[in-house]
Amino acid sequence: MTDRFAPRRSVKQVEEGTELAPKFDDEGLIPAVATDYHTGELLMQGYMNAEALSKTIETGEAHYYSRSRRVLWHKGATSGLVQTLRELLIDDDQDCVWLRVEVAGGASCHVGYRSCFYRRIPLGADADKVLEFTDTEKVFDPKAVYGDVPNPTKL
Amino acid sequence: MTDRFAPRRSVKQVEEGTELAPKFDDEGLIPAVATDYHTGELLMQGYMNAEALSKTIETGEAHYYSRSRRVLWHKGATSGLVQTLRELLIDDDQDCVWLRVEVAGGASCHVGYRSCFYRRIPLGADADKVLEFTDTEKVFDPKAVYGDVPNPTKL
């Protein structure tokens, strides 16, 4: 599986080359950012291990590594909200990947919103410290979709 | 400074509430994703510590924590490529922030490209393993901008 990834030999190779040489951190993970292909909206930020990145490349569907459940996570396997890749990019030092996706069902957030980013932080030294909801309508009912699956949010 | 951040008391508070209660990891960091306010393009993914997040909120300009240099990093302080926030959002479990920014000079990548994500990974089980450049024109000359500042890319 990992014959897909080249060893990291030089800054020039990593930054200016055409070899896929991703940097996985000490826990074997690389951050992955998913945006909606059509709207550009940021849907979620997650992590992939080598297996998740390989599966994503091979299948064209987003796979992550769930840090809370410690398993390979085919996004949408439970909820049906599969992320189909239209484009996959990697950054300059190859320590982050960008998924441009179309989402079945139109939602990516386990709380039920379209995007995980549904609250705005007011800006300014004197700004109010109260988050503002940018989205108030849930696309689906998490209880109906996930049933008794434990909530992944950790305090 | 951290009176800006609420303690994390419950999943409901974190996911559905209006208190800013960000989750910093074991190293005191939270991932931060910056997209171009106008084009939606993903510019970079970095990290903030509590100080960087506070400074970002207070000043409306992106501050990160540089893991390679281990310092608070006012993006653009060296290059002039300041990121001015138009909107700052936080995700469902408050462990990631999204910066929607305008970039002075139009570039965010230390290699000289507009975005850090200038290479595409071909998809499919039989796909070619060669990265495709999506952007071939550098917006600036890194040597002219950064001079002798060490390259932040680590192997």
PDB file of C-alpha atoms in Angstrom:
ATOM      1  CA  MET A   1       0.000   0.000   0.000  1.00  0.00           C
ATOM      2  CA  THR A   2       2.701   2.450   0.964  1.00  0.00           C
ATOM      3  CA  ASP A   3       4.665   1.896  -2.249  1.00  0.00           C
ATOM      4  CA  ARG A   4       2.458   4.785  -3.255  1.00  0.00           C
ATOM      5  CA  PHE A   5       4.497   7.140  -1.051  1.00  0.00           C
ATOM      6  CA  ALA A   6       8.065   8.203  -1.775  1.00  0.00           C
ATOM      7  CA  PRO A   7      10.677   8.700   0.951  1.00  0.00           C
ATOM      8  CA  ARG A   8      11.358  12.348   1.824  1.00  0.00           C
ATOM      9  CA  ARG A   9      14.854  13.046   0.614  1.00  0.00           C
ATOM     10  CA  SER A  10      15.231  16.808   0.214  1.00  0.00           C
ATOM     11  CA  VAL A  11      13.350  20.073   0.629  1.00  0.00           C
ATOM     12  CA  LYS A  12      13.528  20.618  -3.122  1.00  0.00           C
ATOM     13  CA  GLN A  13      12.028  17.199  -3.845  1.00  0.00           C
ATOM     14  CA  VAL A  14       9.235  17.744  -1.331  1.00  0.00           C
ATOM     15  CA  GLU A  15       8.392  21.322  -2.322  1.00  0.00           C
ATOM     16  CA  GLU A  16       9.055  21.447  -6.032  1.00  0.00           C
ATOM     17  CA  GLY A  17       8.936  17.816  -7.121  1.00  0.00           C
ATOM     18  CA  THR A  18       6.242  15.553  -8.480  1.00  0.00           C
ATOM     19  CA  GLU A  19       6.710  12.655  -6.068  1.00  0.00           C
ATOM     20  CA  LEU A  20       4.030  12.091  -3.447  1.00  0.00           C
ATOM     21  CA  ALA A  21       6.072  12.110  -0.224  1.00  0.00           C
ATOM     22  CA  PRO A  22       3.622  12.939   2.574  1.00  0.00           C
ATOM     23  CA  LYS A  23       4.834  13.695   6.066  1.00  0.00           C
ATOM     24  CA  PHE A  24       3.033  11.728   8.750  1.00  0.00           C
ATOM     25  CA  ASP A  25       3.534  13.026  12.282  1.00  0.00           C
ATOM     26  CA  ASP A  26       4.763  11.082  15.312  1.00  0.00           C
ATOM     27  CA  GLU A  27       1.374   9.428  15.567  1.00  0.00           C
ATOM     28  CA  GLY A  28       1.402   8.514  11.878  1.00  0.00           C
ATOM     29  CA  LEU A  29      -1.168  11.137  10.931  1.00  0.00           C
ATOM     30  CA  ILE A  30      -1.484  13.941   8.381  1.00  0.00           C
ATOM     31  CA  PRO A  31      -4.148  16.681   8.677  1.00  0.00           C
ATOM     32  CA  ALA A  32      -6.818  16.668   5.981  1.00  0.00           C
ATOM     33  CA  VAL A  33      -9.059  19.596   5.106  1.00  0.00           C
ATOM     34  CA  ALA A  34     -12.321  19.046   3.231  1.00  0.00           C
ATOM     35  CA  THR A  35     -14.118  21.825   1.371  1.00  0.00           C
ATOM     36  CA  ASP A  36     -17.305  21.714  -0.678  1.00  0.00           C
ATOM     37  CA  TYR A  37     -16.349  21.524  -4.342  1.00  0.00           C
ATOM     38  CA  HIS A  38     -19.173  23.816  -5.410  1.00  0.00           C
ATOM     39  CA  THR A  39     -19.378  26.420  -2.643  1.00  0.00           C
ATOM     40  CA  GLY A  40     -15.810  26.382  -1.323  1.00  0.00           C
ATOM     41  CA  GLU A  41     -17.209  26.104   2.194  1.00  0.00           C
ATOM     42  CA  LEU A  42     -14.944  24.434   4.727  1.00  0.00           C
ATOM     43  CA  LEU A  43     -16.719  21.252   5.744  1.00  0.00           C
ATOM     44  CA  MET A  44     -14.323  19.647   8.192  1.00  0.00           C
ATOM     45  CA  GLN A  45     -10.752  19.165   9.266  1.00  0.00           C
ATOM     46  CA  GLY A  46      -9.658  15.659  10.171  1.00  0.00           C
ATOM     47  CA  TYR A  47      -6.664  13.362  10.060  1.00  0.00           C
ATOM     48  CA  MET A  48      -5.524  10.500   7.847  1.00  0.00           C
ATOM     49  CA  ASN A  49      -3.017   7.759   8.453  1.00  0.00           C
ATOM     50  CA  ALA A  50      -1.195   6.143   5.513  1.00  0.00           C
ATOM     51  CA  GLU A  51      -3.981   3.621   5.047  1.00  0.00           C
ATOM     52  CA  ALA A  52      -6.692   6.301   5.000  1.00  0.00           C
ATOM     53  CA  LEU A  53      -4.782   8.373   2.464  1.00  0.00           C
ATOM     54  CA  SER A  54      -4.194   5.333   0.263  1.00  0.00           C
ATOM     55  CA  LYS A  55      -7.850   4.310   0.428  1.00  0.00           C
ATOM     56  CA  THR A  56      -8.925   7.864  -0.390  1.00  0.00           C
ATOM     57  CA  ILE A  57      -6.688   7.914  -3.450  1.00  0.00           C
ATOM     58  CA  GLU A  58      -7.733   4.449  -4.594  1.00  0.00           C
ATOM     59  CA  THR A  59     -11.486   4.799  -4.112  1.00  0.00           C
ATOM     60  CA  GLY A  60     -12.033   8.522  -4.673  1.00  0.00           C
ATOM     61  CA  GLU A  61     -14.051   8.627  -1.439  1.00  0.00           C
ATOM     62  CA  ALA A  62     -12.798  10.330   1.710  1.00  0.00           C
ATOM     63  CA  HIS A  63     -11.327   8.049   4.358  1.00  0.00           C
ATOM     64  CA  TYR A  64     -10.019   9.467   7.620  1.00  0.00           C
ATOM     65  CA  TYR A  65      -8.476   8.080  10.769  1.00  0.00           C
ATOM     66  CA  SER A  66     -10.749   8.574  13.741  1.00  0.00           C
ATOM     67  CA  ARG A  67      -8.600   9.623  16.673  1.00  0.00           C
ATOM     68  CA  SER A  68     -11.462   9.168  19.135  1.00  0.00           C
ATOM     69  CA  ARG A  69     -12.400   5.676  17.915  1.00  0.00           C
ATOM     70  CA  ARG A  70      -8.865   4.742  16.764  1.00  0.00           C
ATOM     71  CA  VAL A  71     -10.054   3.187  13.529  1.00  0.00           C
ATOM     72  CA  LEU A  72      -9.969   3.787   9.792  1.00  0.00           C
ATOM     73  CA  TRP A  73     -13.093   5.816   9.095  1.00  0.00           C
ATOM     74  CA  HIS A  74     -14.830   5.694   5.735  1.00  0.00           C
ATOM     75  CA  LYS A  75     -16.718   8.978   6.043  1.00  0.00           C
ATOM     76  CA  GLY A  76     -20.395   8.322   5.482  1.00  0.00           C
ATOM     77  CA  ALA A  77     -20.287   4.591   6.242  1.00  0.00           C
ATOM     78  CA  THR A  78     -22.692   5.141   9.146  1.00  0.00           C
ATOM     79  CA  SER A  79     -24.482   8.327   8.081  1.00  0.00           C
ATOM     80  CA  GLY A  80     -24.591   7.830   4.327  1.00  0.00           C
ATOM     81  CA  LEU A  81     -22.968  11.268   3.979  1.00  0.00           C
ATOM     82  CA  VAL A  82     -20.158  10.025   1.742  1.00  0.00           C
ATOM     83  CA  GLN A  83     -17.629  12.589   0.485  1.00  0.00           C
ATOM     84  CA  THR A  84     -16.802  11.989  -3.180  1.00  0.00           C
ATOM     85  CA  LEU A  85     -13.549  13.576  -4.255  1.00  0.00           C
ATOM     86  CA  ARG A  86     -13.474  15.903  -7.194  1.00  0.00           C
ATOM     87  CA  GLU A  87      -9.895  16.932  -6.504  1.00  0.00           C
ATOM     88  CA  LEU A  88      -7.181  16.049  -3.988  1.00  0.00           C
ATOM     89  CA  LEU A  89      -4.234  18.384  -3.428  1.00  0.00           C
ATOM     90  CA  ILE A  90      -1.191  18.423  -1.181  1.00  0.00           C
ATOM     91  CA  ASP A  91       0.629  21.399   0.258  1.00  0.00           C
ATOM     92  CA  ASP A  92       4.145  22.746  -0.173  1.00  0.00           C
ATOM     93  CA  ASP A  93       5.895  20.688   2.498  1.00  0.00           C
ATOM     94  CA  GLN A  94       3.466  17.790   1.991  1.00  0.00           C
ATOM     95  CA  ASP A  95       2.192  17.728   5.561  1.00  0.00           C
ATOM     96  CA  CYS A  96      -1.460  18.521   4.770  1.00  0.00           C
ATOM     97  CA  VAL A  97      -3.952  17.377   2.137  1.00  0.00           C
ATOM     98  CA  TRP A  98      -6.937  19.260   0.739  1.00  0.00           C
ATOM     99  CA  LEU A  99     -10.029  17.347  -0.314  1.00  0.00           C
ATOM    100  CA  ARG A 100     -12.440  19.118  -2.658  1.00  0.00           C
ATOM    101  CA  VAL A 101     -15.568  17.010  -2.314  1.00  0.00           C
ATOM    102  CA  GLU A 102     -19.196  16.595  -3.183  1.00  0.00           C
ATOM    103  CA  VAL A 103     -21.252  15.387  -0.234  1.00  0.00           C
ATOM    104  CA  ALA A 104     -24.138  12.958  -0.569  1.00  0.00           C
ATOM    105  CA  GLY A 105     -27.024  14.396   1.412  1.00  0.00           C
ATOM    106  CA  GLY A 106     -25.410  17.798   1.627  1.00  0.00           C
ATOM    107  CA  ALA A 107     -24.159  17.561   5.209  1.00  0.00           C
ATOM    108  CA  SER A 108     -20.787  16.770   6.763  1.00  0.00           C
ATOM    109  CA  CYS A 109     -21.247  17.522  10.427  1.00  0.00           C
ATOM    110  CA  HIS A 110     -22.241  14.951  13.034  1.00  0.00           C
ATOM    111  CA  VAL A 111     -24.244  17.606  14.883  1.00  0.00           C
ATOM    112  CA  GLY A 112     -26.539  17.816  11.856  1.00  0.00           C
ATOM    113  CA  TYR A 113     -25.392  21.022  10.196  1.00  0.00           C
ATOM    114  CA  ARG A 114     -24.183  21.285   6.607  1.00  0.00           C
ATOM    115  CA  SER A 115     -20.676  22.267   7.693  1.00  0.00           C
ATOM    116  CA  CYS A 116     -18.948  21.742  11.030  1.00  0.00           C
ATOM    117  CA  PHE A 117     -18.273  25.488  11.041  1.00  0.00           C
ATOM    118  CA  TYR A 118     -21.599  27.007  11.964  1.00  0.00           C
ATOM    119  CA  ARG A 119     -20.453  29.535  14.565  1.00  0.00           C
ATOM    120  CA  ARG A 120     -18.549  32.789  14.117  1.00  0.00           C
ATOM    121  CA  ILE A 121     -16.072  34.244  16.626  1.00  0.00           C
ATOM    122  CA  PRO A 122     -16.543  38.034  16.862  1.00  0.00           C
ATOM    123  CA  LEU A 123     -13.339  39.944  16.118  1.00  0.00           C
ATOM    124  CA  GLY A 124     -11.760  42.941  17.833  1.00  0.00           C
ATOM    125  CA  ALA A 125     -10.181  43.711  21.205  1.00  0.00           C
ATOM    126  CA  ASP A 126     -13.523  44.877  22.563  1.00  0.00           C
ATOM    127  CA  ALA A 127     -15.628  42.326  20.729  1.00  0.00           C
ATOM    128  CA  ASP A 128     -18.438  40.514  22.427  1.00  0.00           C
ATOM    129  CA  LYS A 129     -17.284  37.066  23.541  1.00  0.00           C
ATOM    130  CA  VAL A 130     -20.466  35.340  22.405  1.00  0.00           C
ATOM    131  CA  LEU A 131     -20.327  33.027  19.376  1.00  0.00           C
ATOM    132  CA  GLU A 132     -22.744  33.867  16.569  1.00  0.00           C
ATOM    133  CA  PHE A 133     -24.558  31.060  14.776  1.00  0.00           C
ATOM    134  CA  THR A 134     -24.162  31.367  10.995  1.00  0.00           C
ATOM    135  CA  ASP A 135     -26.380  28.384  10.349  1.00  0.00           C
ATOM    136  CA  THR A 136     -29.393  27.585  12.473  1.00  0.00           C
ATOM    137  CA  GLU A 137     -31.065  24.920  10.422  1.00  0.00           C
ATOM    138  CA  LYS A 138     -29.934  21.341  10.732  1.00  0.00           C
ATOM    139  CA  VAL A 139     -29.897  19.293   7.545  1.00  0.00           C
ATOM    140  CA  PHE A 140     -30.586  16.052   9.376  1.00  0.00           C
ATOM    141  CA  ASP A 141     -31.468  14.756  12.820  1.00  0.00           C
ATOM    142  CA  PRO A 142     -28.326  13.224  14.342  1.00  0.00           C
ATOM    143  CA  LYS A 143     -30.338  10.866  16.547  1.00  0.00           C
ATOM    144  CA  ALA A 144     -32.186   9.455  13.558  1.00  0.00           C
ATOM    145  CA  VAL A 145     -28.964   9.015  11.585  1.00  0.00           C
ATOM    146  CA  TYR A 146     -26.503   7.836  14.217  1.00  0.00           C
ATOM    147  CA  GLY A 147     -28.819   6.203  16.761  1.00  0.00           C
ATOM    148  CA  ASP A 148     -26.751   4.998  19.692  1.00  0.00           C
ATOM    149  CA  VAL A 149     -23.323   5.587  18.151  1.00  0.00           C
ATOM    150  CA  PRO A 150     -21.310   7.496  20.809  1.00  0.00           C
ATOM    151  CA  ASN A 151     -20.831  11.207  20.165  1.00  0.00           C
ATOM    152  CA  PRO A 152     -17.241  11.699  18.922  1.00  0.00           C
ATOM    153  CA  THR A 153     -16.799  15.051  20.677  1.00  0.00           C
ATOM    154  CA  LYS A 154     -14.330  14.840  23.569  1.00  0.00           C
ATOM    155  CA  LEU A 155     -14.070  17.451  26.276  1.00  0.00           C
TER     156      LEU A 155
ATOM    157  CA  MET B   1      -5.654  36.887  27.863  1.00  0.00           C
ATOM    158  CA  THR B   2      -7.313  33.508  28.334  1.00  0.00           C
ATOM    159  CA  ASP B   3     -10.343  34.986  30.113  1.00  0.00           C
ATOM    160  CA  ARG B   4     -11.531  35.007  26.528  1.00  0.00           C
ATOM    161  CA  PHE B   5     -11.878  31.219  26.595  1.00  0.00           C
ATOM    162  CA  ALA B   6     -14.484  29.331  28.605  1.00  0.00           C
ATOM    163  CA  PRO B   7     -13.788  25.995  30.306  1.00  0.00           C
ATOM    164  CA  ARG B   8     -15.187  22.965  28.454  1.00  0.00           C
ATOM    165  CA  ARG B   9     -17.978  21.649  30.661  1.00  0.00           C
ATOM    166  CA  SER B  10     -20.259  19.545  28.478  1.00  0.00           C
ATOM    167  CA  VAL B  11     -20.710  18.282  24.923  1.00  0.00           C
ATOM    168  CA  LYS B  12     -23.903  20.304  24.649  1.00  0.00           C
ATOM    169  CA  GLN B  13     -22.147  23.494  25.737  1.00  0.00           C
ATOM    170  CA  VAL B  14     -19.288  22.905  23.286  1.00  0.00           C
ATOM    171  CA  GLU B  15     -21.409  21.879  20.296  1.00  0.00           C
ATOM    172  CA  GLU B  16     -24.585  23.888  20.667  1.00  0.00           C
ATOM    173  CA  GLY B  17     -23.583  26.775  22.924  1.00  0.00           C
ATOM    174  CA  THR B  18     -22.344  30.290  22.322  1.00  0.00           C
ATOM    175  CA  GLU B  19     -19.312  30.194  24.616  1.00  0.00           C
ATOM    176  CA  LEU B  20     -15.895  30.122  22.989  1.00  0.00           C
ATOM    177  CA  ALA B  21     -14.328  27.024  24.564  1.00  0.00           C
ATOM    178  CA  PRO B  22     -11.567  25.906  22.213  1.00  0.00           C
ATOM    179  CA  LYS B  23      -9.795  22.598  22.706  1.00  0.00           C
ATOM    180  CA  PHE B  24      -6.029  22.888  22.645  1.00  0.00           C
ATOM    181  CA  ASP B  25      -4.194  19.584  22.249  1.00  0.00           C
ATOM    182  CA  ASP B  26      -1.485  18.145  24.515  1.00  0.00           C
ATOM    183  CA  GLU B  27       0.973  20.613  23.008  1.00  0.00           C
ATOM    184  CA  GLY B  28      -1.392  23.529  23.558  1.00  0.00           C
ATOM    185  CA  LEU B  29      -2.275  23.854  19.881  1.00  0.00           C
ATOM    186  CA  ILE B  30      -5.431  24.026  17.775  1.00  0.00           C
ATOM    187  CA  PRO B  31      -5.381  23.534  13.985  1.00  0.00           C
ATOM    188  CA  ALA B  32      -6.262  26.593  11.917  1.00  0.00           C
ATOM    189  CA  VAL B  33      -7.384  26.542   8.288  1.00  0.00           C
ATOM    190  CA  ALA B  34      -7.132  29.682   6.153  1.00  0.00           C
ATOM    191  CA  THR B  35      -9.119  30.130   2.951  1.00  0.00           C
ATOM    192  CA  ASP B  36      -9.239  33.066   0.567  1.00  0.00           C
ATOM    193  CA  TYR B  37     -12.352  35.095   1.341  1.00  0.00           C
ATOM    194  CA  HIS B  38     -13.035  35.829  -2.306  1.00  0.00           C
ATOM    195  CA  THR B  39     -12.115  32.614  -4.119  1.00  0.00           C
ATOM    196  CA  GLY B  40     -12.651  30.046  -1.357  1.00  0.00           C
ATOM    197  CA  GLU B  41      -9.238  28.593  -2.176  1.00  0.00           C
ATOM    198  CA  LEU B  42      -7.487  26.817   0.679  1.00  0.00           C
ATOM    199  CA  LEU B  43      -4.399  28.871   1.418  1.00  0.00           C
ATOM    200  CA  MET B  44      -2.776  27.056   4.316  1.00  0.00           C
ATOM    201  CA  GLN B  45      -3.297  24.913   7.357  1.00  0.00           C
ATOM    202  CA  GLY B  46      -1.362  25.828  10.481  1.00  0.00           C
ATOM    203  CA  TYR B  47      -1.620  25.804  14.239  1.00  0.00           C
ATOM    204  CA  MET B  48      -2.406  28.353  16.943  1.00  0.00           C
ATOM    205  CA  ASN B  49      -1.710  28.332  20.638  1.00  0.00           C
ATOM    206  CA  ALA B  50      -3.927  30.292  23.026  1.00  0.00           C
ATOM    207  CA  GLU B  51      -1.855  33.434  22.538  1.00  0.00           C
ATOM    208  CA  ALA B  52      -2.023  33.215  18.740  1.00  0.00           C
ATOM    209  CA  LEU B  53      -5.787  32.718  18.799  1.00  0.00           C
ATOM    210  CA  SER B  54      -6.223  35.640  21.192  1.00  0.00           C
ATOM    211  CA  LYS B  55      -4.029  37.911  19.069  1.00  0.00           C
ATOM    212  CA  THR B  56      -5.905  36.877  15.937  1.00  0.00           C
ATOM    213  CA  ILE B  57      -9.224  37.767  17.554  1.00  0.00           C
ATOM    214  CA  GLU B  58      -7.947  41.035  18.998  1.00  0.00           C
ATOM    215  CA  THR B  59      -6.140  42.333  15.923  1.00  0.00           C
ATOM    216  CA  GLY B  60      -8.143  40.795  13.083  1.00  0.00           C
ATOM    217  CA  GLU B  61      -4.863  39.611  11.527  1.00  0.00           C
ATOM    218  CA  ALA B  62      -3.837  35.968  11.425  1.00  0.00           C
ATOM    219  CA  HIS B  63      -1.370  34.861  14.070  1.00  0.00           C
ATOM    220  CA  TYR B  64      -0.145  31.280  14.194  1.00  0.00           C
ATOM    221  CA  TYR B  65       2.253  29.287  16.317  1.00  0.00           C
ATOM    222  CA  SER B  66       5.261  28.167  14.332  1.00  0.00           C
ATOM    223  CA  ARG B  67       6.043  24.605  15.344  1.00  0.00           C
ATOM    224  CA  SER B  68       9.377  24.651  13.507  1.00  0.00           C
ATOM    225  CA  ARG B  69      10.529  27.940  15.029  1.00  0.00           C
ATOM    226  CA  ARG B  70       8.584  27.530  18.310  1.00  0.00           C
ATOM    227  CA  VAL B  71       7.399  31.118  18.358  1.00  0.00           C
ATOM    228  CA  LEU B  72       4.252  33.160  17.962  1.00  0.00           C
ATOM    229  CA  TRP B  73       4.088  33.945  14.259  1.00  0.00           C
ATOM    230  CA  HIS B  74       2.350  37.037  12.955  1.00  0.00           C
ATOM    231  CA  LYS B  75       1.799  35.844   9.405  1.00  0.00           C
ATOM    232  CA  GLY B  76       3.291  38.362   7.011  1.00  0.00           C
ATOM    233  CA  ALA B  77       5.626  40.017   9.532  1.00  0.00           C
ATOM    234  CA  THR B  78       8.598  38.958   7.387  1.00  0.00           C
ATOM    235  CA  SER B  79       7.024  38.664   3.951  1.00  0.00           C
ATOM    236  CA  GLY B  80       4.445  41.444   4.127  1.00  0.00           C
ATOM    237  CA  LEU B  81       1.819  38.894   3.116  1.00  0.00           C
ATOM    238  CA  VAL B  82      -0.485  39.701   6.040  1.00  0.00           C
ATOM    239  CA  GLN B  83      -3.772  37.799   6.267  1.00  0.00           C
ATOM    240  CA  THR B  84      -6.633  40.116   7.234  1.00  0.00           C
ATOM    241  CA  LEU B  85      -9.620  38.317   8.654  1.00  0.00           C
ATOM    242  CA  ARG B  86     -13.019  38.838   7.155  1.00  0.00           C
ATOM    243  CA  GLU B  87     -14.549  36.059   9.209  1.00  0.00           C
ATOM    244  CA  LEU B  88     -13.382  33.607  11.888  1.00  0.00           C
ATOM    245  CA  LEU B  89     -15.354  30.451  12.611  1.00  0.00           C
ATOM    246  CA  ILE B  90     -14.991  27.487  14.931  1.00  0.00           C
ATOM    247  CA  ASP B  91     -16.136  23.921  14.401  1.00  0.00           C
ATOM    248  CA  ASP B  92     -18.645  21.714  16.193  1.00  0.00           C
ATOM    249  CA  ASP B  93     -16.375  20.325  18.913  1.00  0.00           C
ATOM    250  CA  GLN B  94     -14.296  23.527  18.938  1.00  0.00           C
ATOM    251  CA  ASP B  95     -11.001  21.858  18.053  1.00  0.00           C
ATOM    252  CA  CYS B  96     -10.404  23.694  14.760  1.00  0.00           C
ATOM    253  CA  VAL B  97     -10.777  27.289  13.567  1.00  0.00           C
ATOM    254  CA  TRP B  98     -11.458  28.537  10.057  1.00  0.00           C
ATOM    255  CA  LEU B  99      -9.987  31.858   8.932  1.00  0.00           C
ATOM    256  CA  ARG B 100     -11.584  33.520   5.925  1.00  0.00           C
ATOM    257  CA  VAL B 101      -8.949  36.042   4.909  1.00  0.00           C
ATOM    258  CA  GLU B 102      -7.830  38.615   2.414  1.00  0.00           C
ATOM    259  CA  VAL B 103      -4.130  38.393   1.675  1.00  0.00           C
ATOM    260  CA  ALA B 104      -1.963  41.426   1.061  1.00  0.00           C
ATOM    261  CA  GLY B 105       0.082  40.705  -2.042  1.00  0.00           C
ATOM    262  CA  GLY B 106      -2.101  37.783  -3.029  1.00  0.00           C
ATOM    263  CA  ALA B 107       0.213  34.982  -1.864  1.00  0.00           C
ATOM    264  CA  SER B 108       0.322  32.801   1.245  1.00  0.00           C
ATOM    265  CA  CYS B 109       2.931  30.202   0.459  1.00  0.00           C
ATOM    266  CA  HIS B 110       6.584  30.483   1.426  1.00  0.00           C
ATOM    267  CA  VAL B 111       7.581  28.719  -1.799  1.00  0.00           C
ATOM    268  CA  GLY B 112       6.147  31.681  -3.709  1.00  0.00           C
ATOM    269  CA  TYR B 113       2.849  30.336  -4.962  1.00  0.00           C
ATOM    270  CA  ARG B 114      -0.535  31.917  -4.272  1.00  0.00           C
ATOM    271  CA  SER B 115      -1.693  28.945  -2.235  1.00  0.00           C
ATOM    272  CA  CYS B 116       0.347  26.232  -0.513  1.00  0.00           C
ATOM    273  CA  PHE B 117      -1.762  23.699  -2.423  1.00  0.00           C
ATOM    274  CA  TYR B 118      -0.353  23.840  -5.935  1.00  0.00           C
ATOM    275  CA  ARG B 119      -0.110  20.118  -6.668  1.00  0.00           C
ATOM    276  CA  ARG B 120      -2.847  17.595  -7.348  1.00  0.00           C
ATOM    277  CA  ILE B 121      -2.726  13.909  -6.373  1.00  0.00           C
ATOM    278  CA  PRO B 122      -4.176  11.773  -9.199  1.00  0.00           C
ATOM    279  CA  LEU B 123      -7.070   9.570  -8.024  1.00  0.00           C
ATOM    280  CA  GLY B 124      -7.911   5.940  -8.722  1.00  0.00           C
ATOM    281  CA  ALA B 125      -6.411   2.532  -7.976  1.00  0.00           C
ATOM    282  CA  ASP B 126      -4.501   2.594 -11.240  1.00  0.00           C
ATOM    283  CA  ALA B 127      -3.737   6.298 -11.227  1.00  0.00           C
ATOM    284  CA  ASP B 128      -0.367   7.622 -12.150  1.00  0.00           C
ATOM    285  CA  LYS B 129       1.669   8.334  -9.024  1.00  0.00           C
ATOM    286  CA  VAL B 130       3.029  11.635 -10.333  1.00  0.00           C
ATOM    287  CA  LEU B 131       1.791  14.877  -8.778  1.00  0.00           C
ATOM    288  CA  GLU B 132       0.311  17.402 -11.209  1.00  0.00           C
ATOM    289  CA  PHE B 133       1.077  21.085 -10.789  1.00  0.00           C
ATOM    290  CA  THR B 134      -2.113  23.176 -10.726  1.00  0.00           C
ATOM    291  CA  ASP B 135      -0.188  26.414 -10.486  1.00  0.00           C
ATOM    292  CA  THR B 136       3.089  26.972 -12.229  1.00  0.00           C
ATOM    293  CA  GLU B 137       3.557  30.663 -11.788  1.00  0.00           C
ATOM    294  CA  LYS B 138       5.064  31.996  -8.603  1.00  0.00           C
ATOM    295  CA  VAL B 139       3.628  35.244  -7.289  1.00  0.00           C
ATOM    296  CA  PHE B 140       6.889  36.270  -5.685  1.00  0.00           C
ATOM    297  CA  ASP B 141      10.510  35.236  -5.452  1.00  0.00           C
ATOM    298  CA  PRO B 142      11.048  33.603  -2.045  1.00  0.00           C
ATOM    299  CA  LYS B 143      14.728  34.520  -2.019  1.00  0.00           C
ATOM    300  CA  ALA B 144      13.937  38.190  -2.516  1.00  0.00           C
ATOM    301  CA  VAL B 145      11.262  38.166   0.172  1.00  0.00           C
ATOM    302  CA  TYR B 146      12.776  35.944   2.849  1.00  0.00           C
ATOM    303  CA  GLY B 147      16.474  36.362   2.183  1.00  0.00           C
ATOM    304  CA  ASP B 148      18.403  34.176   4.587  1.00  0.00           C
ATOM    305  CA  VAL B 149      15.478  33.154   6.791  1.00  0.00           C
ATOM    306  CA  PRO B 150      15.709  29.360   7.113  1.00  0.00           C
ATOM    307  CA  ASN B 151      13.202  27.366   5.063  1.00  0.00           C
ATOM    308  CA  PRO B 152      10.476  26.135   7.451  1.00  0.00           C
ATOM    309  CA  THR B 153      10.001  22.829   5.638  1.00  0.00           C
ATOM    310  CA  LYS B 154      11.225  19.875   7.690  1.00  0.00           C
ATOM    311  CA  LEU B 155      11.897  16.441   6.237  1.00  0.00           C
TER     312      LEU B 155
END
